[in-house]
Amino acid sequence: MPGLPGLRASDQDLDTRFANDLHSQGPNPDGLIEILNRSQAIVGYLVPTHLRQIARHLHLPDSRVWGTASFYHLFHFDPPPQHSCLICTGTACFVQGAGPLLKQLQRDGVAQRLKQKGIELGTVRCIGTCGGAPLAVIDGEVCNHQNTQTVLENLAGLKNIAELAL
Amino acid sequence: MGEKEPMGLRLCTAAGCRNFGSEALRIALNGAISLSGLNRKITVKGVGCLGPCGEAPVVAIDGATPRLYGALQPCPAEHLAEGLAAAAAANDLESWSPPGSRAIDLNHPFFRLQRRWVLKNCGQIDPESIEEARQAGAYQQLAQVLQHGTPQAVVAAVSRSGLRGRGGAGYPTGIKWTAVASQPAGEKLVVCNADEGDPGAFMNRTVMEGDPHRLLEGMAIAAYAVGASRGFIYVRAEYPLAITRLRHAIGQAEQEGWLGALVQGRDFSFKLELRIGAGAYVCGEETALIHSIEGKRGVPRPRPPYPAERGVFGLPTLINNVETFANVPVLLALGTDAYAGGTKVFSLTGQVRRCGVVEVPLGRSLRSIVETMGDGAPEGHSIKAVLTGGPSGGCVPAAKLDTPVDYDSLKALGTIMGSGGMVVLDDSTNLVEIATFFMDFSREESCGKCVPCRAGTVQLHGLLQKILDRRAGPGDLAQLESLCQMVRDSSLCGLGQSAPKPVLSTLRHFPGDYQALLMPEACP
């Protein structure tokens, strides 16, 4: 498919797994979001060539598939970062200090250092376990009652991450 | 001498406690019981939410005196086994408690003042076992209506009960059901809105993770009553455990013939599917949710036509919230008089000493919930306000804490009951910051379809930020208020119409917080 970036050759098996999964699904257009969720679960993000295959499989115009995928927050069009650190910005976390916590981590020096280590800083809207507020989700693991120091300590504990200072 | 009943440990393995390591603890406890050879004296099971989420992880111990412990510490099986073996040798398992844990007083009003109807089985049964659910009464009401009832009688019972939508707006459930039931015969659908998007709210998660069969039963009864043969549960993707448990429960219910074709051999079929969201707050709005179930962008559309006439795939569709469906078996079992409007589940969080999930009768005063049950603000602080209804609601100031918590009293105060998220704010909070926080949320979540919401929330957020930055004058405050009214009156859907509510509500009850932030030179 000219002009559309695909996966690297080493990720060919992901391509195959995606295609197998897609064809195991019926061609119901109302299953589009389900299929997008599954594709992202397999590959880690939505690949342009895959979106095109999905459109063809469901007999939908590309615009409908892209339009739907880009509407929802949880769909990504770029490969996931090596590590992710999401600060919850739900109401309970906010009133318990998630705002200043996020600001501290977003400060120039800190954010840059995180980026250099392959850690992407982001936010998540309430995961519904507010007993642990303020909380962070680091590589999918929930860390409760966080402050700047504990977030950095938790990040430093990740594989291949050396010490992180404020 | 007869064998004594084994001591039962019920460990909360719902998402809140799970994030504090309760699943690892369950494995360790099971290991410890085998190691110490106490298999016949102690049993452990994972259950849904026990209530005091601020004390996670929590375990309940059944025995001569029921006990509850929180703040359980991670502990290797060997170490747990030593403690258990020692207690068993002294014939004193009743005084054993998990090492490092804190005893929680079960006589505290937090527990005593609850009326657990919807959450009756939550924390009691293993949510993955349909046998336990059935023994606790699940599917009895469905069996009853299929055997002895008629669809009309069920709709009439729901109407009479006075049940109102638990998702936020409080629309009378009976009227909604009647509208769908009176559509011409043909394919109809039942949809459960489980897109619990209000930040700080987790009541629906609690029900789905702790007692999924109650929701399935409520939906099946609704389908029977309105004449639907298919249904969807639309769950937000942020609730992976709820999704797993629902999927598992649907499989079990199909196997036992409570869902699927010819339920219990009767002339009634109900096929239920899960639909997973992908992160969009607006999908909690019913017309947006319909589009999302159809696999489209979750944008709302004008009503009428209401979903009762034209819903998912253009078919007549009944849409209710998780807790509304979960109330149906309760009200049928109790009858209208005893049910008396029912209960409401709240998630109590924020600057409050006891945070967690509580279920209370409607009409209870807000003070009894946040002060008596929740123990009020942390040491050295007092309550300033309570937020209800999330980004679509407002605040109740401390002076109005005696307001009864029901749909109309809260509406009169300029807020809404909402889905049940209750966030307590203490005197260290500035309400302008809270209003700005909510407006930022609504701005980000606006789907962009209508101009008042798309552009209005941006302007409102800008004005609020200007006030916070102390760059605003009295003119800005007047503009803020009039813009709020414009967005409220002219937006297409509930998200836009209610986005200004937190601002209007805080302006009404805490004008001082705004005034104090105005530029000094701009004030006379």
CSV table of N, CA and C in Angstrom, one decimal, chain B residues 253-331:
chain,number,residue,atom,x,y,z
B,253,ALA,N,-24.9,-17.2,32.9
B,253,ALA,CA,-26.4,-17.1,32.9
B,253,ALA,C,-27.0,-17.7,31.6
B,254,GLU,N,-26.2,-17.7,30.5
B,254,GLU,CA,-26.6,-18.3,29.3
B,254,GLU,C,-26.7,-19.8,29.5
B,255,GLN,N,-25.6,-20.3,30.2
B,255,GLN,CA,-25.5,-21.7,30.4
B,255,GLN,C,-26.7,-22.3,31.2
B,256,GLU,N,-27.1,-21.5,32.2
B,256,GLU,CA,-28.2,-21.9,33.1
B,256,GLU,C,-29.5,-21.5,32.5
B,257,GLY,N,-29.6,-20.9,31.4
B,257,GLY,CA,-30.8,-20.6,30.8
B,257,GLY,C,-31.6,-19.4,31.3
B,258,TRP,N,-30.8,-18.4,31.9
B,258,TRP,CA,-31.4,-17.2,32.4
B,258,TRP,C,-31.3,-16.1,31.3
B,259,LEU,N,-30.4,-16.3,30.4
B,259,LEU,CA,-30.3,-15.4,29.2
B,259,LEU,C,-30.3,-16.3,28.0
B,260,GLY,N,-30.5,-15.7,26.8
B,260,GLY,CA,-30.4,-16.5,25.6
B,260,GLY,C,-31.8,-16.8,25.1
B,261,ALA,N,-31.9,-17.9,24.3
B,261,ALA,CA,-33.1,-18.3,23.7
B,261,ALA,C,-34.0,-19.0,24.7
B,262,LEU,N,-35.3,-18.8,24.7
B,262,LEU,CA,-36.3,-19.4,25.5
B,262,LEU,C,-35.9,-19.5,26.9
B,263,VAL,N,-35.8,-18.4,27.6
B,263,VAL,CA,-35.4,-18.3,29.0
B,263,VAL,C,-36.2,-19.2,29.9
B,264,GLN,N,-35.6,-20.2,30.6
B,264,GLN,CA,-36.3,-21.1,31.5
B,264,GLN,C,-37.5,-21.8,30.7
B,265,GLY,N,-37.2,-22.1,29.4
B,265,GLY,CA,-38.2,-22.8,28.7
B,265,GLY,C,-39.5,-22.0,28.3
B,266,ARG,N,-39.5,-20.7,28.6
B,266,ARG,CA,-40.6,-19.9,28.4
B,266,ARG,C,-40.5,-19.2,27.0
B,267,ASP,N,-41.6,-18.6,26.6
B,267,ASP,CA,-41.7,-17.9,25.3
B,267,ASP,C,-41.1,-16.5,25.4
B,268,PHE,N,-39.8,-16.5,25.9
B,268,PHE,CA,-39.1,-15.2,26.0
B,268,PHE,C,-37.6,-15.4,25.8
B,269,SER,N,-37.1,-14.7,24.9
B,269,SER,CA,-35.6,-14.8,24.6
B,269,SER,C,-35.0,-13.5,24.8
B,270,PHE,N,-33.8,-13.5,25.3
B,270,PHE,CA,-33.0,-12.3,25.5
B,270,PHE,C,-31.5,-12.5,25.4
B,271,LYS,N,-31.0,-11.9,24.3
B,271,LYS,CA,-29.6,-12.1,24.0
B,271,LYS,C,-28.9,-10.8,24.4
B,272,LEU,N,-27.9,-11.0,25.3
B,272,LEU,CA,-27.2,-9.9,25.9
B,272,LEU,C,-25.8,-9.8,25.4
B,273,GLU,N,-25.3,-8.6,25.0
B,273,GLU,CA,-23.9,-8.5,24.5
B,273,GLU,C,-23.3,-7.3,25.3
B,274,LEU,N,-22.0,-7.4,25.4
B,274,LEU,CA,-21.2,-6.4,26.0
B,274,LEU,C,-20.6,-5.5,24.9
B,275,ARG,N,-20.7,-4.2,25.1
B,275,ARG,CA,-20.0,-3.2,24.2
B,275,ARG,C,-19.0,-2.4,25.1
B,276,ILE,N,-17.8,-2.3,24.6
B,276,ILE,CA,-16.8,-1.6,25.4
B,276,ILE,C,-16.5,-0.3,24.9
B,277,GLY,N,-16.5,0.7,25.7
B,277,GLY,CA,-16.3,2.1,25.2
B,277,GLY,C,-14.8,2.3,24.9
B,278,ALA,N,-14.4,3.5,24.5
B,278,ALA,CA,-13.0,3.7,24.2
B,278,ALA,C,-12.6,5.1,24.7
B,279,GLY,N,-13.2,5.5,25.8
B,279,GLY,CA,-12.8,6.7,26.4
B,279,GLY,C,-13.4,8.0,25.8
B,280,ALA,N,-14.7,8.3,26.1
B,280,ALA,CA,-15.3,9.5,25.7
B,280,ALA,C,-16.5,9.7,26.7
B,281,TYR,N,-16.3,10.8,27.5
B,281,TYR,CA,-17.3,11.1,28.5
B,281,TYR,C,-18.7,11.3,27.9
B,282,VAL,N,-18.7,11.9,26.8
B,282,VAL,CA,-20.0,12.3,26.1
B,282,VAL,C,-20.8,11.0,25.9
B,283,CYS,N,-20.2,9.8,25.8
B,283,CYS,CA,-20.9,8.6,25.5
B,283,CYS,C,-21.9,8.2,26.6
B,284,GLY,N,-21.8,8.9,27.8
B,284,GLY,CA,-22.8,8.6,28.8
B,284,GLY,C,-24.1,9.3,28.5
B,285,GLU,N,-24.1,10.2,27.5
B,285,GLU,CA,-25.3,10.8,27.1
B,285,GLU,C,-26.0,9.8,26.1
B,286,GLU,N,-27.3,9.7,26.3
B,286,GLU,CA,-27.9,8.5,25.7
B,286,GLU,C,-27.9,8.4,24.2
B,287,THR,N,-28.0,9.6,23.5
B,287,THR,CA,-28.0,9.5,22.0
B,287,THR,C,-26.6,9.3,21.5
B,288,ALA,N,-25.6,9.8,22.3
B,288,ALA,CA,-24.2,9.6,21.9
B,288,ALA,C,-23.9,8.1,22.1
B,289,LEU,N,-24.4,7.6,23.2
B,289,LEU,CA,-24.2,6.1,23.5
B,289,LEU,C,-24.7,5.2,22.4
B,290,ILE,N,-25.9,5.6,21.9
B,290,ILE,CA,-26.5,4.9,20.9
B,290,ILE,C,-25.6,4.8,19.7
B,291,HIS,N,-25.0,6.0,19.3
B,291,HIS,CA,-24.1,6.0,18.1
B,291,HIS,C,-22.9,5.1,18.4
B,292,SER,N,-22.4,5.2,19.6
B,292,SER,CA,-21.2,4.4,20.0
B,292,SER,C,-21.5,2.9,19.9
B,293,ILE,N,-22.6,2.5,20.3
B,293,ILE,CA,-23.0,1.1,20.2
B,293,ILE,C,-23.1,0.7,18.7
B,294,GLU,N,-23.5,1.6,17.9
B,294,GLU,CA,-23.6,1.3,16.5
B,294,GLU,C,-22.2,1.4,15.8
B,295,GLY,N,-21.1,1.6,16.6
B,295,GLY,CA,-19.8,1.6,16.0
B,295,GLY,C,-19.4,2.9,15.4
B,296,LYS,N,-20.1,4.0,15.8
B,296,LYS,CA,-19.8,5.3,15.2
B,296,LYS,C,-19.1,6.3,16.2
B,297,ARG,N,-18.8,7.5,15.7
B,297,ARG,CA,-18.4,8.5,16.7
B,297,ARG,C,-19.5,8.8,17.7
B,298,GLY,N,-19.1,8.9,18.9
B,298,GLY,CA,-20.1,9.1,20.0
B,298,GLY,C,-20.6,10.6,20.1
B,299,VAL,N,-21.3,11.0,19.0
B,299,VAL,CA,-21.8,12.4,19.1
B,299,VAL,C,-23.3,12.3,19.3
B,300,PRO,N,-23.8,13.2,20.1
B,300,PRO,CA,-25.3,13.2,20.4
B,300,PRO,C,-26.1,13.8,19.2
B,301,ARG,N,-27.4,13.5,19.3
B,301,ARG,CA,-28.3,14.1,18.3
B,301,ARG,C,-29.5,14.7,19.0
B,302,PRO,N,-30.2,15.6,18.4
B,302,PRO,CA,-31.3,16.2,19.1
B,302,PRO,C,-32.4,15.2,19.4
B,303,ARG,N,-33.2,15.4,20.5
B,303,ARG,CA,-34.3,14.6,20.8
B,303,ARG,C,-35.5,15.5,20.8
B,304,PRO,N,-36.8,15.1,20.4
B,304,PRO,CA,-37.1,13.8,19.8
B,304,PRO,C,-36.5,13.6,18.4
B,305,PRO,N,-36.6,12.4,17.9
B,305,PRO,CA,-37.2,11.2,18.5
B,305,PRO,C,-36.4,10.7,19.7
B,306,TYR,N,-37.1,10.3,20.8
B,306,TYR,CA,-36.4,9.7,21.9
B,306,TYR,C,-36.0,8.3,21.7
B,307,PRO,N,-35.0,7.8,22.4
B,307,PRO,CA,-34.6,6.4,22.1
B,307,PRO,C,-35.8,5.4,22.3
B,308,ALA,N,-36.8,5.8,23.1
B,308,ALA,CA,-37.9,4.8,23.2
B,308,ALA,C,-38.6,4.6,21.9
B,309,GLU,N,-38.5,5.6,21.0
B,309,GLU,CA,-39.1,5.4,19.7
B,309,GLU,C,-38.0,4.9,18.7
B,310,ARG,N,-36.9,5.7,18.6
B,310,ARG,CA,-35.8,5.3,17.7
B,310,ARG,C,-34.5,5.4,18.4
B,311,GLY,N,-34.0,4.2,18.8
B,311,GLY,CA,-32.8,4.1,19.5
B,311,GLY,C,-31.7,3.5,18.7
B,312,VAL,N,-31.1,2.4,19.3
B,312,VAL,CA,-30.0,1.7,18.6
B,312,VAL,C,-30.5,1.1,17.3
B,313,PHE,N,-29.8,1.2,16.2
B,313,PHE,CA,-30.2,0.7,14.9
B,313,PHE,C,-31.6,1.2,14.5
B,314,GLY,N,-32.1,2.3,15.1
B,314,GLY,CA,-33.4,2.9,14.7
B,314,GLY,C,-34.6,2.1,15.4
B,315,LEU,N,-34.2,1.2,16.3
B,315,LEU,CA,-35.3,0.4,17.0
B,315,LEU,C,-35.7,1.0,18.3
B,316,PRO,N,-36.9,0.8,18.8
B,316,PRO,CA,-37.3,1.3,20.1
B,316,PRO,C,-36.3,0.7,21.1
B,317,THR,N,-35.8,1.6,22.0
B,317,THR,CA,-34.7,1.1,22.9
B,317,THR,C,-34.9,1.7,24.3
B,318,LEU,N,-34.8,0.8,25.3
B,318,LEU,CA,-34.9,1.2,26.7
B,318,LEU,C,-33.5,1.4,27.2
B,319,ILE,N,-33.1,2.6,27.6
B,319,ILE,CA,-31.8,2.8,28.2
B,319,ILE,C,-31.9,3.2,29.6
B,320,ASN,N,-31.3,2.4,30.5
B,320,ASN,CA,-31.2,2.7,31.9
B,320,ASN,C,-29.8,2.6,32.4
B,321,ASN,N,-29.6,3.2,33.6
B,321,ASN,CA,-28.3,3.1,34.2
B,321,ASN,C,-28.1,1.7,35.0
B,322,VAL,N,-26.9,1.3,35.3
B,322,VAL,CA,-26.7,0.1,36.0
B,322,VAL,C,-27.5,0.0,37.3
B,323,GLU,N,-27.4,1.1,38.1
B,323,GLU,CA,-28.1,1.0,39.4
B,323,GLU,C,-29.6,0.9,39.2
B,324,THR,N,-30.2,1.6,38.2
B,324,THR,CA,-31.6,1.5,38.0
B,324,THR,C,-32.0,0.1,37.7
B,325,PHE,N,-31.3,-0.6,36.8
B,325,PHE,CA,-31.6,-2.0,36.6
B,325,PHE,C,-31.5,-2.9,37.8
B,326,ALA,N,-30.4,-2.6,38.6
B,326,ALA,CA,-30.1,-3.3,39.8
B,326,ALA,C,-31.2,-3.2,40.9
B,327,ASN,N,-32.0,-2.1,40.8
B,327,ASN,CA,-33.0,-1.8,41.7
B,327,ASN,C,-34.3,-2.7,41.4
B,328,VAL,N,-34.4,-3.1,40.1
B,328,VAL,CA,-35.6,-3.8,39.7
B,328,VAL,C,-35.9,-5.1,40.5
B,329,PRO,N,-34.9,-6.0,40.7
B,329,PRO,CA,-35.3,-7.2,41.5
B,329,PRO,C,-35.6,-6.8,42.9
B,330,VAL,N,-35.0,-5.7,43.5
B,330,VAL,CA,-35.3,-5.3,44.8
B,330,VAL,C,-36.7,-4.9,45.0
B,331,LEU,N,-37.2,-4.0,44.1
B,331,LEU,CA,-38.5,-3.5,44.2
B,331,LEU,C,-39.6,-4.5,44.0
